[in-house]
Short mmCIF file of C-alpha atoms in Angstrom, two decimals:
data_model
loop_
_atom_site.label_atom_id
_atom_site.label_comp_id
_atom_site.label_asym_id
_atom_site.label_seq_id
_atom_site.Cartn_x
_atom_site.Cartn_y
_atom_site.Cartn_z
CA UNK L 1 3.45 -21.02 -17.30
CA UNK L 2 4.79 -17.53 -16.06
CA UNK L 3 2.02 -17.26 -13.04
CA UNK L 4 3.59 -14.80 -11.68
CA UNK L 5 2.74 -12.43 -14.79
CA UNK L 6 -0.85 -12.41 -13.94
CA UNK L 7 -0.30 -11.17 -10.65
CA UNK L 8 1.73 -8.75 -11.57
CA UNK L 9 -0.48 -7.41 -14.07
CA UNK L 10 -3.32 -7.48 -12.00
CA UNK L 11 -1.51 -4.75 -9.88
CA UNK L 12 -0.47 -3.09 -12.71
CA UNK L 13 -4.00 -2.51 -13.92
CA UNK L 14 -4.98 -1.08 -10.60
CA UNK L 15 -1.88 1.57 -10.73
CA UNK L 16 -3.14 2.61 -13.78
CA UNK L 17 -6.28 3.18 -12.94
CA UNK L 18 -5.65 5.05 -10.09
CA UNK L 19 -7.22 2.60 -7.75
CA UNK L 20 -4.20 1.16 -5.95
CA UNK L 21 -4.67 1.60 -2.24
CA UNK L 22 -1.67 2.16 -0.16
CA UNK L 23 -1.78 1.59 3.97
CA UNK L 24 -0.11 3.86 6.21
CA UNK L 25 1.51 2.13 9.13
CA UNK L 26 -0.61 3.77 11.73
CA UNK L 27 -0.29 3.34 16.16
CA UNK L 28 -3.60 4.51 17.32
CA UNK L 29 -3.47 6.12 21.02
CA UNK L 30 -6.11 4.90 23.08
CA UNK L 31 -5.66 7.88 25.53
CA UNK L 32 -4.76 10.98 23.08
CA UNK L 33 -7.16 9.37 19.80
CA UNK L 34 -7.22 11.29 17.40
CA UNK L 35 -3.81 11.51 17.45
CA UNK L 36 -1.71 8.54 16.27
CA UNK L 37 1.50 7.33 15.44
CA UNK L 38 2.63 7.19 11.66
CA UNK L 39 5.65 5.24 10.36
CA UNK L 40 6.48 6.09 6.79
CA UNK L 41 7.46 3.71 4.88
CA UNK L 42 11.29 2.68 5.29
CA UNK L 43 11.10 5.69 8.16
CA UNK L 44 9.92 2.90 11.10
CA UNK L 45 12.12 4.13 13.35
CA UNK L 46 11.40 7.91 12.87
CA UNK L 47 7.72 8.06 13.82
CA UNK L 48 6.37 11.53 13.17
CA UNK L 49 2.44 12.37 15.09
CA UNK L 50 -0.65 12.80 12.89
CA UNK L 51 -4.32 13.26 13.77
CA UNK L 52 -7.09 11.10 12.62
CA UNK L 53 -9.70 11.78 10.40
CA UNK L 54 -11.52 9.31 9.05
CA UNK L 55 -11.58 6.51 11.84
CA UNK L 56 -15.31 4.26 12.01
CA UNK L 57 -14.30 4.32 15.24
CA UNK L 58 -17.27 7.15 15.33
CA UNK L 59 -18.03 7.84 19.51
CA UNK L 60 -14.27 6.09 20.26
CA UNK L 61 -15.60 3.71 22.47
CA UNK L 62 -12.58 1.43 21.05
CA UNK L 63 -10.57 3.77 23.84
CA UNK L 64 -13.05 3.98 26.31
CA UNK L 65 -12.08 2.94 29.94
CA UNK L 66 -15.18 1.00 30.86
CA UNK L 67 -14.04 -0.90 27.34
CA UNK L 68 -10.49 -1.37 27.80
CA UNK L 69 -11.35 -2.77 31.51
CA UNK L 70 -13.73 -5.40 30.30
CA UNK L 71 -11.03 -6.36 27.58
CA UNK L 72 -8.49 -6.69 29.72
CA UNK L 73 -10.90 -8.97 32.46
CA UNK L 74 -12.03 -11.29 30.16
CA UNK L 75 -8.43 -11.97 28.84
CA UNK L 76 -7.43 -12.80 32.47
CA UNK L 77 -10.33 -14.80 33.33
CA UNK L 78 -10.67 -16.52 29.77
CA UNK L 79 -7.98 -16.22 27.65
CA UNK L 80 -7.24 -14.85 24.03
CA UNK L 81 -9.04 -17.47 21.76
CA UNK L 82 -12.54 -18.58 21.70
CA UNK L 83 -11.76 -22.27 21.03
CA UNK L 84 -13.25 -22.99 18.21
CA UNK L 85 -16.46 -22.43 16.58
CA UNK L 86 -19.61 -21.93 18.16
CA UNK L 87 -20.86 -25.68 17.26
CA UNK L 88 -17.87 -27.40 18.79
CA UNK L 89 -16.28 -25.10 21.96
CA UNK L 90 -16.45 -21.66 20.70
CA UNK L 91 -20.19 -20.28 22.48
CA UNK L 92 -18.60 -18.99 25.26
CA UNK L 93 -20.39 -17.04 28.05
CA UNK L 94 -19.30 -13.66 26.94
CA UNK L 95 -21.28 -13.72 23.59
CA UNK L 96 -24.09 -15.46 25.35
CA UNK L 97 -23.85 -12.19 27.06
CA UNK L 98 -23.51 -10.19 24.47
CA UNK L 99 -26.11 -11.46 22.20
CA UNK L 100 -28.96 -10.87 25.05
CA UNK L 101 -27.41 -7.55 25.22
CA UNK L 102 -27.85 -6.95 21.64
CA UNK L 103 -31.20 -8.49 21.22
CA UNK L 104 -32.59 -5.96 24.08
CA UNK L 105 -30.85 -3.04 22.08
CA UNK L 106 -32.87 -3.96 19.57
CA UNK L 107 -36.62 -4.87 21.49
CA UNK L 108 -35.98 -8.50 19.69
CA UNK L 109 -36.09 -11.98 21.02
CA UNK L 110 -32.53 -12.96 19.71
CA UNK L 111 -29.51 -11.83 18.14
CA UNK L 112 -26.50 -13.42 16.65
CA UNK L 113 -22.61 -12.46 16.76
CA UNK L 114 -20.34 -13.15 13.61
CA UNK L 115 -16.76 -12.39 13.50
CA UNK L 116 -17.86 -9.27 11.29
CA UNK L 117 -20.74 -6.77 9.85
CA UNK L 118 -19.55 -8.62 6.07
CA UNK L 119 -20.12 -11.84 7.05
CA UNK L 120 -22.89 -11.24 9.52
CA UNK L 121 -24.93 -9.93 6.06
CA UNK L 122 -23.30 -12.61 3.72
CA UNK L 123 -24.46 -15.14 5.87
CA UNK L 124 -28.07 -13.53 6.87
CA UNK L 125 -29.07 -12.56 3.87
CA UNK L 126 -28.44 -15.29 1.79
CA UNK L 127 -29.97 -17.74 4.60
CA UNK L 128 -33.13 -15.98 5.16
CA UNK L 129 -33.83 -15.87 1.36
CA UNK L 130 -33.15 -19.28 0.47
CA UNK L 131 -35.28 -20.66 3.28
CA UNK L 132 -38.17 -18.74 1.30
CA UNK L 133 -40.05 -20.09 -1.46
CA UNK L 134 -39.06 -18.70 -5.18
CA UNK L 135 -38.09 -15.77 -3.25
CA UNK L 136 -37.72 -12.05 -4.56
CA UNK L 137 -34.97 -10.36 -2.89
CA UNK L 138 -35.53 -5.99 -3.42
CA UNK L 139 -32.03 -4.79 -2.94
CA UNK L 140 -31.30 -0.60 -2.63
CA UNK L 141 -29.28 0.00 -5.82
CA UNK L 142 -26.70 1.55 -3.31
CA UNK L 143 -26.07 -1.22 -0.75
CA UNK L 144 -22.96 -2.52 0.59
CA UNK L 145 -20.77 -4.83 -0.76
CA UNK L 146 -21.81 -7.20 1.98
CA UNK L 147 -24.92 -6.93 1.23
CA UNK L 148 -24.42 -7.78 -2.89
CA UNK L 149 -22.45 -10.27 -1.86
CA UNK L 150 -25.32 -11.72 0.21
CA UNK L 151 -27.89 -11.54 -2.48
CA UNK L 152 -26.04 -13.37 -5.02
CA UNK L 153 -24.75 -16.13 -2.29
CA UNK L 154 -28.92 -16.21 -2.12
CA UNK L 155 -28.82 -17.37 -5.94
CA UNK L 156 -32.85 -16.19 -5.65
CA UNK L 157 -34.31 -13.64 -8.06
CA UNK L 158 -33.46 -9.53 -7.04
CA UNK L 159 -34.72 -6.68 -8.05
CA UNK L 160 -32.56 -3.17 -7.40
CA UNK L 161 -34.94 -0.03 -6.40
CA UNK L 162 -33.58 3.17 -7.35
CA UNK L 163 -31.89 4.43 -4.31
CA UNK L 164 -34.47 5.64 -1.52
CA UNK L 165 -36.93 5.77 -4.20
CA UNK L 166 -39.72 4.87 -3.02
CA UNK L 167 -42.40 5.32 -5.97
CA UNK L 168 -39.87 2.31 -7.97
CA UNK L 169 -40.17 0.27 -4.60
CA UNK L 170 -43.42 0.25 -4.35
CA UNK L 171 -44.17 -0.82 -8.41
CA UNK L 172 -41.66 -3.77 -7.98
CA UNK L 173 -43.57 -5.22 -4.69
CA UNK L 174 -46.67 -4.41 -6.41
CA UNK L 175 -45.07 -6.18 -10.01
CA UNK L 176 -44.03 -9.39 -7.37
CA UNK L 177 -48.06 -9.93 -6.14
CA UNK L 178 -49.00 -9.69 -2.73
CA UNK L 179 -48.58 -14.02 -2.61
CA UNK L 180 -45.17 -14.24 -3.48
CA UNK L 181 -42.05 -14.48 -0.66
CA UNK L 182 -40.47 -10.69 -1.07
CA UNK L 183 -37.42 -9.59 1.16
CA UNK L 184 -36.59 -6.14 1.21
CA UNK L 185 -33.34 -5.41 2.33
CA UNK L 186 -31.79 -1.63 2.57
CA UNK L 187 -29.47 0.58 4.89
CA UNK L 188 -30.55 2.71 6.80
CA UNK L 189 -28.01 5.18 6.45
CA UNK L 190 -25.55 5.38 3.45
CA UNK L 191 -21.89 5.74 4.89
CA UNK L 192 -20.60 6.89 1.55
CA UNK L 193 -23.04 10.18 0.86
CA UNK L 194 -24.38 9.99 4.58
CA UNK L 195 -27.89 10.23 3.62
CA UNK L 196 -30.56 8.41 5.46
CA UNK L 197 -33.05 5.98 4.32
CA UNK L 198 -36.78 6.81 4.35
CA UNK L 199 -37.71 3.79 6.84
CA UNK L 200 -40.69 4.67 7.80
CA UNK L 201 -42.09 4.31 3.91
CA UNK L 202 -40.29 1.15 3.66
CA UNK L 203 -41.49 -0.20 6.39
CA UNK L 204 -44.90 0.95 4.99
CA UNK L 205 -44.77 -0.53 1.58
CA UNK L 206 -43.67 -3.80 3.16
CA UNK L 207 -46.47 -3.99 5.29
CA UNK L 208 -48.74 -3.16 2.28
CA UNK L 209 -47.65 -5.78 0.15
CA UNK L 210 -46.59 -8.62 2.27
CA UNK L 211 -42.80 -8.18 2.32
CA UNK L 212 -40.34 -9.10 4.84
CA UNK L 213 -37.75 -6.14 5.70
CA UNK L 214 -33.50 -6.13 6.32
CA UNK L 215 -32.21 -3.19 7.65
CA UNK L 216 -28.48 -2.56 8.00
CA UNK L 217 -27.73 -0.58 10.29
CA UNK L 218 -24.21 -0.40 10.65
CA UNK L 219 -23.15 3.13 10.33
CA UNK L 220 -25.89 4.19 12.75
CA UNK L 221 -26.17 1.80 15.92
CA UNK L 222 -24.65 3.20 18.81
CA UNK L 223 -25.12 6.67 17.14
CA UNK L 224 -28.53 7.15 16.81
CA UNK L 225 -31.72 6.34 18.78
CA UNK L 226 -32.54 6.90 22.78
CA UNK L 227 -30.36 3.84 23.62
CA UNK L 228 -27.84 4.22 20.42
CA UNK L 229 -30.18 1.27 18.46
CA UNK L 230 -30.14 3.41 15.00
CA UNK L 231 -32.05 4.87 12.79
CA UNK L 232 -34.96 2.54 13.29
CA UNK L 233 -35.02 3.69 16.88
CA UNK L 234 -34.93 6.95 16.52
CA UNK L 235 -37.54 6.87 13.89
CA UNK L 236 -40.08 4.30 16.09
CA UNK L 237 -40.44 1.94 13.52
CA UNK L 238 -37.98 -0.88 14.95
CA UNK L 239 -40.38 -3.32 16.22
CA UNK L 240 -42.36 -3.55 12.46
CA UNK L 241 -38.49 -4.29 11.11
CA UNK L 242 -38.19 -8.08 10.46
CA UNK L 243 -34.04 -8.43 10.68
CA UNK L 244 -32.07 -5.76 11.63
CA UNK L 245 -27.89 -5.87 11.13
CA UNK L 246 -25.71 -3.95 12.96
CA UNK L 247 -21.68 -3.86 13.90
CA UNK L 248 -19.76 -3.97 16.72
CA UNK L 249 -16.72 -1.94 14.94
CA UNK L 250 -17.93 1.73 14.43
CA UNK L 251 -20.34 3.35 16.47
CA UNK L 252 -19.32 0.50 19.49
CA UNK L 253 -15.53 0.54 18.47
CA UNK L 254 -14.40 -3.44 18.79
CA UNK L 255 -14.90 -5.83 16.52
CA UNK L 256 -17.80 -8.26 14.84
CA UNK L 257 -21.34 -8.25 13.38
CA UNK L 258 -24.37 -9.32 14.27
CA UNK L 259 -28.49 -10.07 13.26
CA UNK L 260 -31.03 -9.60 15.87
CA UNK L 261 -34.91 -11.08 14.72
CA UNK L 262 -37.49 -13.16 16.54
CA UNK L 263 -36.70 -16.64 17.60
CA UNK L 264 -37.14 -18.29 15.01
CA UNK L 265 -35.01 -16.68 12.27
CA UNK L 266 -31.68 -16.34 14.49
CA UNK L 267 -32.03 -19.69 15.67
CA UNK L 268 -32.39 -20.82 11.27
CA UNK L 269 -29.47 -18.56 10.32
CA UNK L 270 -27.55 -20.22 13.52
CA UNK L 271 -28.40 -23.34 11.92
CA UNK L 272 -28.55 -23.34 8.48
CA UNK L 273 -25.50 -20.45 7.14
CA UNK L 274 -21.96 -22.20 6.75
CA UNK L 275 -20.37 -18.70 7.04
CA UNK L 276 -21.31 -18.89 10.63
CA UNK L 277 -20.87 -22.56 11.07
CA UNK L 278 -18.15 -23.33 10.27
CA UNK L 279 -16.31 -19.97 11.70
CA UNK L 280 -14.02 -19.54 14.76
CA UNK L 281 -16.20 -17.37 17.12
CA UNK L 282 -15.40 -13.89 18.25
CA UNK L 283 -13.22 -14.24 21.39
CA UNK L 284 -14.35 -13.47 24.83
CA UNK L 285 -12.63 -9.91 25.16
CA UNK L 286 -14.31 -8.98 22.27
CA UNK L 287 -17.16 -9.77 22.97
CA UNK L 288 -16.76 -8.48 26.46
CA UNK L 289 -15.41 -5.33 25.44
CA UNK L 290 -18.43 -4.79 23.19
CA UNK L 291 -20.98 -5.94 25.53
CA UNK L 292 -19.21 -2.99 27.79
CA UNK L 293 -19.81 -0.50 24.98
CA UNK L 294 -23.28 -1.62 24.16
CA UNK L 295 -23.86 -1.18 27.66
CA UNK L 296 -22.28 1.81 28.38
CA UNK L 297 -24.04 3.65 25.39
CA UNK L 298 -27.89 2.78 26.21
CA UNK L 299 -27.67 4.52 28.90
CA UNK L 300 -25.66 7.51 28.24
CA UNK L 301 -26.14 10.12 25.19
CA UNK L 302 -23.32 11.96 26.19
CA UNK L 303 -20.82 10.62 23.52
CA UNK L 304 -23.65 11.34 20.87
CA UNK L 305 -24.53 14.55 21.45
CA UNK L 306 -21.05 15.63 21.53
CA UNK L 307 -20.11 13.62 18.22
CA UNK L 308 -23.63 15.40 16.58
CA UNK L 309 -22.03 18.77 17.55
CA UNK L 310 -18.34 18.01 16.52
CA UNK L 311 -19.83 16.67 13.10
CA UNK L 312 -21.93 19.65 12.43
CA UNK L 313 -19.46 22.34 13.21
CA UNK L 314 -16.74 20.57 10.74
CA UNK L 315 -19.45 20.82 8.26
CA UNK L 316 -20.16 24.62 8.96
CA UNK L 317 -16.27 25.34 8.58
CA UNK L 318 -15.53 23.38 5.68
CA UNK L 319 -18.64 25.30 3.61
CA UNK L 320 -17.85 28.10 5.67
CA UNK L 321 -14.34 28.05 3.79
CA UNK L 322 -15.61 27.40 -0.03
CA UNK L 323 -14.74 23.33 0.32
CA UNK L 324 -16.93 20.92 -1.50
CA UNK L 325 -18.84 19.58 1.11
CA UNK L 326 -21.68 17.26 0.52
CA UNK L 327 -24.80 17.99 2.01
CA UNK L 328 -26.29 15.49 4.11
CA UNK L 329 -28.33 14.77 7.19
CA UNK L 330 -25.74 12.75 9.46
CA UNK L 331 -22.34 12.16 10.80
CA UNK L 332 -20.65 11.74 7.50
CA UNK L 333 -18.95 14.63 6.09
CA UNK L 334 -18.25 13.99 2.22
CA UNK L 335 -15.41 16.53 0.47
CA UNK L 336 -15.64 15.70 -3.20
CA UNK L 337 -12.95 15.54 -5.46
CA UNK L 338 -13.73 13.59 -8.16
CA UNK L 339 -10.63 12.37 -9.41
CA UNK L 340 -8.98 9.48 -8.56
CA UNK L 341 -5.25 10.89 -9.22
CA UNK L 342 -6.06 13.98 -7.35
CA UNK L 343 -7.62 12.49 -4.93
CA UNK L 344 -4.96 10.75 -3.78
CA UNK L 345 -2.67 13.39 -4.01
CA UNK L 346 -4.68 15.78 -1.45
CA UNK L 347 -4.20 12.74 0.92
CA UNK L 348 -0.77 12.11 0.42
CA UNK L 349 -0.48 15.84 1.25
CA UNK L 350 -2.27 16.31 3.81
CA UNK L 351 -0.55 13.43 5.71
CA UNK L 352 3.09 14.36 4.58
CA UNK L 353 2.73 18.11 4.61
CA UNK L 354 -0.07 18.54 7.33
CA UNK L 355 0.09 15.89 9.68
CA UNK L 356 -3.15 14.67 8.68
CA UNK L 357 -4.70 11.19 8.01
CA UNK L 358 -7.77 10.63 5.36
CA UNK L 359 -7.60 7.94 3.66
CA UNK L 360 -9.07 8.52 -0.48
CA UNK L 361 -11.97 7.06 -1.28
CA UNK L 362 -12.09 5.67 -4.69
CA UNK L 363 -13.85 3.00 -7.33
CA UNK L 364 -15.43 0.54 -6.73
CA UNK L 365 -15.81 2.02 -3.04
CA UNK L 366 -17.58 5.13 -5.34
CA UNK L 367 -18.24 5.22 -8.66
CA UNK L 368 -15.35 6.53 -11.16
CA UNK L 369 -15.43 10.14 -10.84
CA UNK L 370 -16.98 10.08 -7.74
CA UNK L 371 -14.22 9.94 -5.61
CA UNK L 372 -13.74 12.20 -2.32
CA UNK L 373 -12.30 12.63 1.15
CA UNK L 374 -14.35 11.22 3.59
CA UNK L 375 -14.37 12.56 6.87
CA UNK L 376 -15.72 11.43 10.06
CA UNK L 377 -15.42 13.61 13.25
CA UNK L 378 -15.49 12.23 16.98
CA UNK L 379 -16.16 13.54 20.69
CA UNK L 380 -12.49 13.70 20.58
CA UNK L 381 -11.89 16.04 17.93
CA UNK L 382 -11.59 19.54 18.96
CA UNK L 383 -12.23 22.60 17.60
CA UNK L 384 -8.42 23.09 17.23
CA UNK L 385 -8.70 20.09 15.18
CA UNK L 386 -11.79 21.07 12.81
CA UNK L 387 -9.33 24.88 12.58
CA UNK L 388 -6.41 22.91 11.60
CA UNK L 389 -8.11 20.24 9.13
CA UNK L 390 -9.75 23.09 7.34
CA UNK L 391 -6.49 25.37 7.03
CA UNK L 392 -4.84 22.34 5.62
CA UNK L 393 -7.31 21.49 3.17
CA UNK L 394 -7.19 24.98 2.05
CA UNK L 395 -3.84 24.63 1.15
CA UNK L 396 -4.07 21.44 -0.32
CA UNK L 397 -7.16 22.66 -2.69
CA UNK L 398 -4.85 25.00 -3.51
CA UNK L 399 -1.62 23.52 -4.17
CA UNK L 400 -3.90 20.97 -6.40
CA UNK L 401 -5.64 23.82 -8.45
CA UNK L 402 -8.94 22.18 -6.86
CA UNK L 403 -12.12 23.91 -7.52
CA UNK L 404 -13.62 25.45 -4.33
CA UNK L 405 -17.27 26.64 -4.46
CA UNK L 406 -19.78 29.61 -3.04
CA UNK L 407 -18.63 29.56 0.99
CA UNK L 408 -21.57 29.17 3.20
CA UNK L 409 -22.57 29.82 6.62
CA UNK L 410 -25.21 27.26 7.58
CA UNK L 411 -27.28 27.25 10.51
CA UNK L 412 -25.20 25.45 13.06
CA UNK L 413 -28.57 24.06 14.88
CA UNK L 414 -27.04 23.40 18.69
CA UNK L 415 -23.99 24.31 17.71
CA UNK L 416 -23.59 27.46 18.86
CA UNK L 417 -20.84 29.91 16.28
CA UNK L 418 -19.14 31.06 19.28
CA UNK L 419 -17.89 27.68 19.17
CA UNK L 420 -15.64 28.54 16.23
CA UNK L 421 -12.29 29.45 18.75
CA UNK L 422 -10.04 32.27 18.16
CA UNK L 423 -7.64 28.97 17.21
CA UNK L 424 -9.05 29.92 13.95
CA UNK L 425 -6.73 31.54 11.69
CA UNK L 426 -8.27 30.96 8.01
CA UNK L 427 -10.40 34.33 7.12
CA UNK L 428 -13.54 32.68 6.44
CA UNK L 429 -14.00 30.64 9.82
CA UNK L 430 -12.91 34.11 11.42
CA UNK L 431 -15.61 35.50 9.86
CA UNK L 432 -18.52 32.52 10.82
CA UNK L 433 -17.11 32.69 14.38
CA UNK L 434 -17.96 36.40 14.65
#
């Protein structure tokens, strides 16, 4: 048997389909982030610069000093590994550390690290619902891989709500019987549209019909909230949220994922999931260098209110300049294409022609003919930068025949127009700076 065959038509199906993904060999620059380091391929040894735009690394704590140092400590003192999972040698103090850090983040009793956000909601989801009797599992009909994943591991019954729709939510809790073991489980913000969940109602509709509630919050701890605990936070409903999930790769730049509950339910999903059992644990300088971050942004809101402002002005140029923007009420900034081909041919230019990184977004990250640019500004992006991106997207829309639409000026909210630099050389953001 040719085995080989299948393999190779597996990636042949993907080429044709315009869903191939291709990595560019990238050297991020902890001191001058955004801008990185890009080796084309069979170029290594002619590097040329390029500036990021579409790094999770959201507030760039991953180049933070206070970071870095704490990295760099617990390496000395500890070493690189953790030595082994945490039921043999691997529950080191560092994550002891960094779990009480996380658990106060979140005004809950516990929390638990896992070597990432996938497998901290693999593992959570599918525990908690299995320890429930002939339980009902109400999924968001837009969650996260992870969280799919997590259901199905549960092999209990689900139920997908229409996405934030509420009125559907409520008739399938209402359908399940007040008696009956329910888990709801939902993001609170979307990372693909950036739109935000209505938490408040969920956590409403739970309470009204006896359901348990899972929150991810990946895309929003560290970035919302007083102390950077998310959504939830910011919204004063944490404390009536059952589970809440959360990463320690975006908004707190390192690496891992983590629960944080009551007691009881970290110390069953400790206990009970083999995804964390029988896993190496996250090493001490990660977990030192996120406990540094966690740390670092409950007490200041600096980085936030600086990423909030650097976020909405991209969004004011790019509308400001025709460029199909999606509307939202967060960080994420959308730019639709809606064609997978196309899509990855304004990438390709924009890095080759431009200097500029964004990876495409395509099936089954999106749905097919869906497909877009998604951009994600930091504190470290300048204006320069937003001037720059915009120009070259211009030019790629352009060069692709792309459709541009109506140009808008939207209210900037704090972000003043004067903001808009002279650096600004297309007409249009001339024109919103004035």
């Amino acid at each position: 048997m040719d085995y080989q065959h299948f393999f190779d038509e597996a990636i042949a199906r993907l080429k044709a389909e315009q869903r191939y993904r291709v990595f560019a060999d990238l050297e991020r620059d902890a001191v001058r982030f955004p801008v990185a380091l890009w080796r084309p391929e069979g170029e290594a040894d002619k590097p040329r610069e390029v500036v990021i735009w579409c790094s999770n690394d959201y507030l760039t704590m991953g180049g933070h000093a206070d970071v870095i140092k704490a990295v760099v400590h617990a390496a000395e003192r500890h070493g690189a590994g953790a030595g082994g999972t945490r039921n043999i040698s691997g529950t080191h103090h560092p994550i002891v550390e960094l779990e009480a850090e996380l658990a106060d983040l979140h005004g809950k009793a516990a929390a638990l690290a896992f070597t990432s956000g996938w497998i901290s909601n693999l593992a959570a989801i599918s525990t908690i619902a299995q320890l429930l009797p002939n339980c009902l599992i109400l999924s968001d009909a837009l969650n996260h891989n992870s969280m799919i994943e997590g259901v199905r591991r549960s092999s209990c019954e689900k139920a997908l709500f229409n996405h934030n729709d509420m009125a559907h939510l409520e008739k399938l809790l209402k359908e399940a019987g007040p008696e009956r073991a329910k888990l709801v489980v939902f993001e609170s913000l979307y990372s693909m549209d950036g739109d935000i969940a209505p938490v408040r109602e969920i956590v409403a509709l739970a309470k009204k019909y006896n359901a348990m509630t899972y929150v991810d919050e990946v895309h929003a701890v560290g970035m919302y909230g007083p102390r950077g605990g998310g959504v939830c936070e910011r919204e004063g409903v944490m404390a009536d949220i059952d589970v809440v999930e959360g990463t320690l790769a975006k908004g707190f730049g390192t690496l891992g994922g983590y629960i944080a509950a009551n007691a009881n339910i970290i110390d069953a999903v400790r206990s009970y999931a083999p995804s964390f059992i029988f896993t190496t644990a996250l090493p001490p300088t990660v977990a030192a260098g996120a406990t540094a971050a966690v740390r670092h942004l409950k007490a200041s809101g600096a980085e936030r209110a600086k990423h909030q402002e650097m976020a909405a002005l991209t969004k004011h140029a790019l509308k400001a300049a025709g460029l199909p923007a999606m509307d939202n009420a967060s960080h994420i900034v959308p730019l639709m294409v809606n064609n997978a081909d196309l899509c990855k041919q304004a990438s390709d230019l924009l890095l080759e022609r431009h200097n500029i990184y964004i990876q495409p977004i395509n099936y089954p990250t999106v749905a097919i003919g869906a497909e877009r640019l998604r951009i994600t500004p930091t504190p470290r992006h300048t204006q320069a930068h937003v001037a720059d991106l915009v120009e070259a997207l211009v030019d790629v829309w352009k060069t692709l025949n792309l459709p541009f639409v109506e140009a808008k000026v939207l209210p900037l909210r704090a972000v003043s127009a004067t903001q808009l630099e002279a650096h600004c050389t297309y007409p249009e953001m001339k024109r919103a700076a004035e």
